[in-house]
Coordinates of C-alpha atoms in Angstrom, one line a residue:
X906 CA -204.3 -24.3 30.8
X907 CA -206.0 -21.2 31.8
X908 CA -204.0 -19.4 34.8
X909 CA -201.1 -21.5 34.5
X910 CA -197.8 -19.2 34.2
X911 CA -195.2 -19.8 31.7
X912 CA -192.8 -22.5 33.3
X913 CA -188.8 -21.2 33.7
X914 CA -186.8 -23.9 31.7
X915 CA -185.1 -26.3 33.0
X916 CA -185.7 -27.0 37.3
X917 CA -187.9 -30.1 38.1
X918 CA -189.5 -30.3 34.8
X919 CA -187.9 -33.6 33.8
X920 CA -187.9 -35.1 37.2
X921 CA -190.2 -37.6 37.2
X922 CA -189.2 -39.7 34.1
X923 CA -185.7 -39.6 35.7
X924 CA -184.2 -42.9 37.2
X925 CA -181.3 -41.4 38.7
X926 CA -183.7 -39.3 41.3
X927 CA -184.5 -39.8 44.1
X928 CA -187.3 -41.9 44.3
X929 CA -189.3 -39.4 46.7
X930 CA -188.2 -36.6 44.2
X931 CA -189.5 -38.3 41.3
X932 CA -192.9 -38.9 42.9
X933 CA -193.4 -35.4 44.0
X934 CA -192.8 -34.6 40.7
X935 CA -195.6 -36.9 39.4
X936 CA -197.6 -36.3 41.5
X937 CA -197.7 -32.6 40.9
X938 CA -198.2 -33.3 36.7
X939 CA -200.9 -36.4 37.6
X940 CA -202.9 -33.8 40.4
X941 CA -202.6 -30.6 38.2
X942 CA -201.9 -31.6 35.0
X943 CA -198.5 -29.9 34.2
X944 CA -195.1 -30.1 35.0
X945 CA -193.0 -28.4 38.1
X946 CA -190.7 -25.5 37.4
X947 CA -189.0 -26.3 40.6
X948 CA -188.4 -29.4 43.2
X949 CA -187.1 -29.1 46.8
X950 CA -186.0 -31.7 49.1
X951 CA -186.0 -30.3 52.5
X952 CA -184.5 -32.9 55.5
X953 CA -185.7 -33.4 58.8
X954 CA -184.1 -32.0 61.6
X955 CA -183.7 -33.0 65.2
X956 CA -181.8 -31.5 68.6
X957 CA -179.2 -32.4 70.1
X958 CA -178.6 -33.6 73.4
X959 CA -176.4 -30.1 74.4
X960 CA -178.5 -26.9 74.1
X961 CA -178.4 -24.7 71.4
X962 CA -177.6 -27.3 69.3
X963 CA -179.5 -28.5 66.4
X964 CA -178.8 -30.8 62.8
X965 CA -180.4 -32.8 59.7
X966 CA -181.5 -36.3 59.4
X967 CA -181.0 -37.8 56.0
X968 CA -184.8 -38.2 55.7
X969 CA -186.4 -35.7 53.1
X970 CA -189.6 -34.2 52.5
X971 CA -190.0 -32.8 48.8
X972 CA -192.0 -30.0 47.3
X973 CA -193.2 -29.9 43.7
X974 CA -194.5 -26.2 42.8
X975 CA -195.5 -24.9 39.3
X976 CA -196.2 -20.7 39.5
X977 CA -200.3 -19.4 38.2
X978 CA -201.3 -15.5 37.1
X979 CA -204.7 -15.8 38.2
X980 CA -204.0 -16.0 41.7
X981 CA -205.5 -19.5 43.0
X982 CA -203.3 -22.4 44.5
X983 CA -204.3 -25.8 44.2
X984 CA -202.6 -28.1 47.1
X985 CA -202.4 -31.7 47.3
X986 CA -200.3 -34.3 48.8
X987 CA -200.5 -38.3 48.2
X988 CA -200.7 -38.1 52.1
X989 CA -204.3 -36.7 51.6
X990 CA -205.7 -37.9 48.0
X991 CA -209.3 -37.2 48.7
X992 CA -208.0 -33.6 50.1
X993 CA -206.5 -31.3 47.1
X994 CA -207.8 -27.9 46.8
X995 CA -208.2 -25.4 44.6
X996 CA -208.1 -21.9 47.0
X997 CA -208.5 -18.5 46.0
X998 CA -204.8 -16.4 47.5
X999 CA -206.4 -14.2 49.5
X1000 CA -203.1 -12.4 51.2
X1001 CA -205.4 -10.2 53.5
X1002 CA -208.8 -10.8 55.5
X1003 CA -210.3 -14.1 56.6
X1004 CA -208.4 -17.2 54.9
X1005 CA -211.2 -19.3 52.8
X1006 CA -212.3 -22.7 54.1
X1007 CA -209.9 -25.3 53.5
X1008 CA -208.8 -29.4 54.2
X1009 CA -207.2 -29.8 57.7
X1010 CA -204.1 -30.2 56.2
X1011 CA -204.1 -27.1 53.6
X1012 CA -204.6 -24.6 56.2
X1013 CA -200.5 -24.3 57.1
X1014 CA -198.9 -24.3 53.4
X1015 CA -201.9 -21.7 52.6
X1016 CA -200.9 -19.5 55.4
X1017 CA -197.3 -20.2 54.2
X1018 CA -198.3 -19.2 50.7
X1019 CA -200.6 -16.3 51.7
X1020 CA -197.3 -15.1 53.5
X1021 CA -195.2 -15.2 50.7
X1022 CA -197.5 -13.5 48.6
X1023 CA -197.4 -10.7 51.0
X1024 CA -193.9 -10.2 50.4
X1025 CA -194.3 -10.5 46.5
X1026 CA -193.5 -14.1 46.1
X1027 CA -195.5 -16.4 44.2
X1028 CA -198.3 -13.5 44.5
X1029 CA -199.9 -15.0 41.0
X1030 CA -201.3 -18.5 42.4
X1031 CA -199.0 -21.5 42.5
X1032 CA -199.7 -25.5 41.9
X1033 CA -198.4 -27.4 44.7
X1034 CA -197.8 -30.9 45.8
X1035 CA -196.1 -32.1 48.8
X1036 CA -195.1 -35.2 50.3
X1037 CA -192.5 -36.4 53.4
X1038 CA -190.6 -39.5 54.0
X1039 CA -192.1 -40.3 57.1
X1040 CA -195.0 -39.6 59.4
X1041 CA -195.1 -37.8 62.8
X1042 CA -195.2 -41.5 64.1
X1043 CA -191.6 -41.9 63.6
X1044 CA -191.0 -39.0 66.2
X1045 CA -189.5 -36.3 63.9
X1046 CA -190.9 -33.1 63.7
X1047 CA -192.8 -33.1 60.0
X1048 CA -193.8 -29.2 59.8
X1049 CA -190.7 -27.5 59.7
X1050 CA -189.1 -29.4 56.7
X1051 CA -192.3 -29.1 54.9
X1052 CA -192.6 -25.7 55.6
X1053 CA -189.1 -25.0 54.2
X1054 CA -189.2 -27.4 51.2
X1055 CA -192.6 -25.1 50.2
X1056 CA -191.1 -21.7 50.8
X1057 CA -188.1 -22.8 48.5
X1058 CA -190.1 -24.2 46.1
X1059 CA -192.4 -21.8 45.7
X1060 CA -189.9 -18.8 45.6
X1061 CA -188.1 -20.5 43.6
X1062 CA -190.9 -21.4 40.3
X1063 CA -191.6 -17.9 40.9
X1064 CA -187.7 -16.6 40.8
X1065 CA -185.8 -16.0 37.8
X1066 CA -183.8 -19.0 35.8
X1067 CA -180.9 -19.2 37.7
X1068 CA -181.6 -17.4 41.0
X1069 CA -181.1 -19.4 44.5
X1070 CA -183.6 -18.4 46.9
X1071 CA -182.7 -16.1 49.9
X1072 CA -182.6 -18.6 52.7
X1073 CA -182.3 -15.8 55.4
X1074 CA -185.3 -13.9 54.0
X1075 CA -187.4 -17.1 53.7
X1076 CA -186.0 -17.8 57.4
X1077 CA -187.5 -14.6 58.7
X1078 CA -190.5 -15.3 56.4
X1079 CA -191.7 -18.7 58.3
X1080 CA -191.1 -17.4 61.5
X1081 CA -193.6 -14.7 61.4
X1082 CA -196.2 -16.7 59.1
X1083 CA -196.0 -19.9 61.2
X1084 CA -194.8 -18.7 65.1
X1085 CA -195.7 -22.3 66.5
X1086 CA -193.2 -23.8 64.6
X1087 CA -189.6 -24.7 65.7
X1088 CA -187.1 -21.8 64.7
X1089 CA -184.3 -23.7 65.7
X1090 CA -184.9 -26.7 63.3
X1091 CA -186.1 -24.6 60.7
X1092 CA -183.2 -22.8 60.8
X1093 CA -181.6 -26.8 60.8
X1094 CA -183.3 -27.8 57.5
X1095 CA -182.3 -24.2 55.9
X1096 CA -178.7 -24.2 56.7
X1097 CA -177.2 -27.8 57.6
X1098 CA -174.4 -29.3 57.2
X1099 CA -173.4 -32.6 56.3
X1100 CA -171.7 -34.5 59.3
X1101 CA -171.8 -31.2 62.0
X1102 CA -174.6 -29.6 64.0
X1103 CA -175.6 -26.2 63.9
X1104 CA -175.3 -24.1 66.6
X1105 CA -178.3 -22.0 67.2
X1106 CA -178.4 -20.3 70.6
X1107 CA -177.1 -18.4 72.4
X1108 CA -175.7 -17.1 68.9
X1109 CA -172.3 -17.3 68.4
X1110 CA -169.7 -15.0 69.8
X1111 CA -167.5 -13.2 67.2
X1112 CA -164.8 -15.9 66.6
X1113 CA -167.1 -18.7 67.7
X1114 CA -167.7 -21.4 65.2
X1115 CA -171.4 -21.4 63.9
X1116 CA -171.1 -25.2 63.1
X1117 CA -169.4 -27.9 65.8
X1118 CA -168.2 -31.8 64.2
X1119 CA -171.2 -34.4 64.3
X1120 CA -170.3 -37.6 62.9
X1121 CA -171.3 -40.2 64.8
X1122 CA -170.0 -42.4 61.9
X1123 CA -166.9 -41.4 61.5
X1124 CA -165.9 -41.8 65.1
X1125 CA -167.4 -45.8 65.3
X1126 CA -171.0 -44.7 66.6
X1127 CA -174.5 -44.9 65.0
X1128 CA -177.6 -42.4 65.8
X1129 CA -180.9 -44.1 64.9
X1130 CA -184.3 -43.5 65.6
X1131 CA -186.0 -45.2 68.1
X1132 CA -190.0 -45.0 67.1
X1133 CA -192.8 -46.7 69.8
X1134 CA -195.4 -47.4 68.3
X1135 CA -199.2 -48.3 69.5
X1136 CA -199.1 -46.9 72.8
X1137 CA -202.9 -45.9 73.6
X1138 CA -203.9 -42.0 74.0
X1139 CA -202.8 -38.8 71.9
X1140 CA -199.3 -39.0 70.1
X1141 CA -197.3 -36.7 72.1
X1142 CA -195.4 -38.5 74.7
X1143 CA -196.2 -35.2 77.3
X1144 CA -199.9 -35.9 77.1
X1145 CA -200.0 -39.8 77.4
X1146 CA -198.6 -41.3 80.3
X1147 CA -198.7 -44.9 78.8
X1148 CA -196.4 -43.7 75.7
X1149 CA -194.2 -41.8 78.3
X1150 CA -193.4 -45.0 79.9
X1151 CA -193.5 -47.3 77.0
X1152 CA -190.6 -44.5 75.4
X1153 CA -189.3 -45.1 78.7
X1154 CA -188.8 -48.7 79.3
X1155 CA -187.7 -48.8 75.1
X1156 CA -184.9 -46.1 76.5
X1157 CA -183.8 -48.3 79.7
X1158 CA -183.2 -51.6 77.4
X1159 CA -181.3 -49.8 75.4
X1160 CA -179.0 -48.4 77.9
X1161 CA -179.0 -51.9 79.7
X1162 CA -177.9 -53.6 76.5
X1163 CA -175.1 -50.8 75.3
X1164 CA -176.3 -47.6 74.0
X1165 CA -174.1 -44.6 75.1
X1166 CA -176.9 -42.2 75.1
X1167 CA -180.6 -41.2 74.3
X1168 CA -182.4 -37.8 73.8
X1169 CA -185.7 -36.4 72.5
X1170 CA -185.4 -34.9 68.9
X1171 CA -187.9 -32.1 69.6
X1172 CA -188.7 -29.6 72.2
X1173 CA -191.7 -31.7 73.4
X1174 CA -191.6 -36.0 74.0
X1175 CA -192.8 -37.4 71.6
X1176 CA -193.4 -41.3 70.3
X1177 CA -189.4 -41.1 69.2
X1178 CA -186.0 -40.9 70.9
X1179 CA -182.7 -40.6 69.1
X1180 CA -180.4 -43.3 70.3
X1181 CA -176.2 -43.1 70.3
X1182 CA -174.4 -46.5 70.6
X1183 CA -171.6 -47.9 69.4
X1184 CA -171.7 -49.5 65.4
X1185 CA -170.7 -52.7 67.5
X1186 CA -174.0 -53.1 69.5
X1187 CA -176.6 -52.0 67.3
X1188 CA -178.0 -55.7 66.7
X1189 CA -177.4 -56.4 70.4
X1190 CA -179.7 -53.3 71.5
X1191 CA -182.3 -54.2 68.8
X1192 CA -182.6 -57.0 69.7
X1193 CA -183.1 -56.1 73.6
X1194 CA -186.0 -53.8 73.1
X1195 CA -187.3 -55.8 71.0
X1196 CA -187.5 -59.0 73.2
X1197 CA -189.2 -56.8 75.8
X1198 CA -191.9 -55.7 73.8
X1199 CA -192.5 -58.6 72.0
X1200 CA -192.7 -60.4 75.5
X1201 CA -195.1 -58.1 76.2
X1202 CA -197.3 -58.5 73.5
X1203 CA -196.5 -54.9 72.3
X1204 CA -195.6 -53.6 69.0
X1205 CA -191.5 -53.9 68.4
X1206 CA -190.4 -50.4 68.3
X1207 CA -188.8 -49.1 64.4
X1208 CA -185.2 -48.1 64.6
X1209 CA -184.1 -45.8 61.7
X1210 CA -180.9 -44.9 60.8
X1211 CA -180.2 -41.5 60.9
X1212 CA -176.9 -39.9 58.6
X1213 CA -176.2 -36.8 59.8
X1214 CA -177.2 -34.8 56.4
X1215 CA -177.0 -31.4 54.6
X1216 CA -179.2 -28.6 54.1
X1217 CA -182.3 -28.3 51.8
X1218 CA -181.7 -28.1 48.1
X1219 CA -183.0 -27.9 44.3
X1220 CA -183.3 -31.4 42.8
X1221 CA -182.0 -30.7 39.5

């Protein structure tokens, strides 16, 4: 195929056929080979991260998004994403002047990849696919962990066999290329740590540990997800009073019926709050909110578990 760069051996090229994968894993990697017709040289699963209730303090959910990337030498990148079939692209990487026209949904990972190729990764053109676990309805921020599982990718098809990408550079990368995003959870999804929280800012003091215990397992607990859905207006919780008090109310028959505790996982509300309770009354607080919004003819929140993951990483 004319502009498609030798692939390095070995990385996500098998991936799809594979049964031990991760199902999102192997789909990322068809869907790359189906969109663009040729295998990845490199797969990423980056999780979702989310704040804590003390400041500073930030970890991952066990909720991937995945990145598929294959490298070019004639310096166009074709996008896609199965969460926007009638939107791939083919787009010339233009790393100066005026970004080209481009899908509502292109226009971040171009300005990712237009970034990198300013700092001499992936300057030749990459394939791309991309594709998350969940939507921004569940209440977890989606950009950040797509953002990260694209810069890995990426850096890596275009890397040397062998070579782990320089999470610190790609760090400092993102934050210039994409200011709106979150630091802090970016920062989450690169550098995690199963079963502990990251500690972000202030930075530490020397002596200070960088990571703190987070287990809400091991100590009896469970974290979910608490998602409200259909609330009418926009989707963030800040601009739309009625899914402010439907989060709200969902929040108060939780506490009512046992939960411990409840926090926003972002820096702005949103449709979802995280939710501590004891393992014992997690059917009991289900079932509370759910009675109240089925009584009121509204839809029944989704709870998601949430395991208190690792960092992102090669699927291999």
């Amino acid at each position: 195929m004319t502009g498609a760069a030798p692939a390095p051996a070995g990385g996500g090229r098998d991936l799809a056929g594979r049964a031990t994968a991760d199902p999102l894993v192997r789909l990322v990697a068809h869907a790359l080979e189906a969109a663009h017709g040729r295998p990845p040289a490199a797969v990423w699963s980056a999780p979702y991260a989310f704040r804590l209730d003390s400041p500073g303090l930030v970890a991952a959910a066990g909720w991937p998004t995945a990145a598929a990337a294959a490298p070019r030498d004639d310096g166009i990148v074709r996008l896609s994403s199965l969460g926007h079939p009638a939107d791939s692209c083919d787009l010339p990487l233009t790393p100066s002047g005026p970004p080209p026209a481009a899908p509502a949904w292109a226009v971040r990972p171009y300005a990712l990849l237009r970034a990198l190729a300013r700092a001499g990764v992936g300057s030749g053109g990459t394939d791309l696919h991309v594709q998350g676990s969940l939507t921004a309805a569940a209440g977890l921020a989606t950009a950040e962990p797509a953002d990260c599982a694209t810069a890995l990718a990426v850096a890596d098809a275009h890397g040397g066999p062998g070579r782990e990408p320089d999470r610190a550079r790609l760090a400092r990368l993102l934050a210039g290329a994409l200011p709106d995003g979150d630091d802090a959870l970016r920062r989450a999804v690169l550098f995690a740590r199963p079963g502990q929280a990251l500690r972000t800012a202030p930075a530490p003091a020397p002596g200070q540990p960088r990571y703190v215990p987070f287990d809400p397992a091991a100590s009896g607990t469970r974290l979910v997800l608490m998602a409200v859905r259909g609330a009418p207006g926009p989707g963030a919780a800040s601009g739309n009073p009625g899914l402010a008090a439907e989060v709200a109310r969902a929040v108060d028959r939780a506490r009512r019926a046992g939960a411990l505790n409840a926090w926003q996982p972002g820096r702005l509300p949103g449709p979802g709050v995280l939710v501590l309770l004891p393992a014992a009354r997690l059917t009991a607080v289900r079932a509370a909110v759910a009675e109240d919004f089925r009584g009121r003819g509204r839809p029944v929140p989704r709870f998601l578990n949430i395991a208190v993951a690792g960092a992102a990483r090669r699927e291999e």
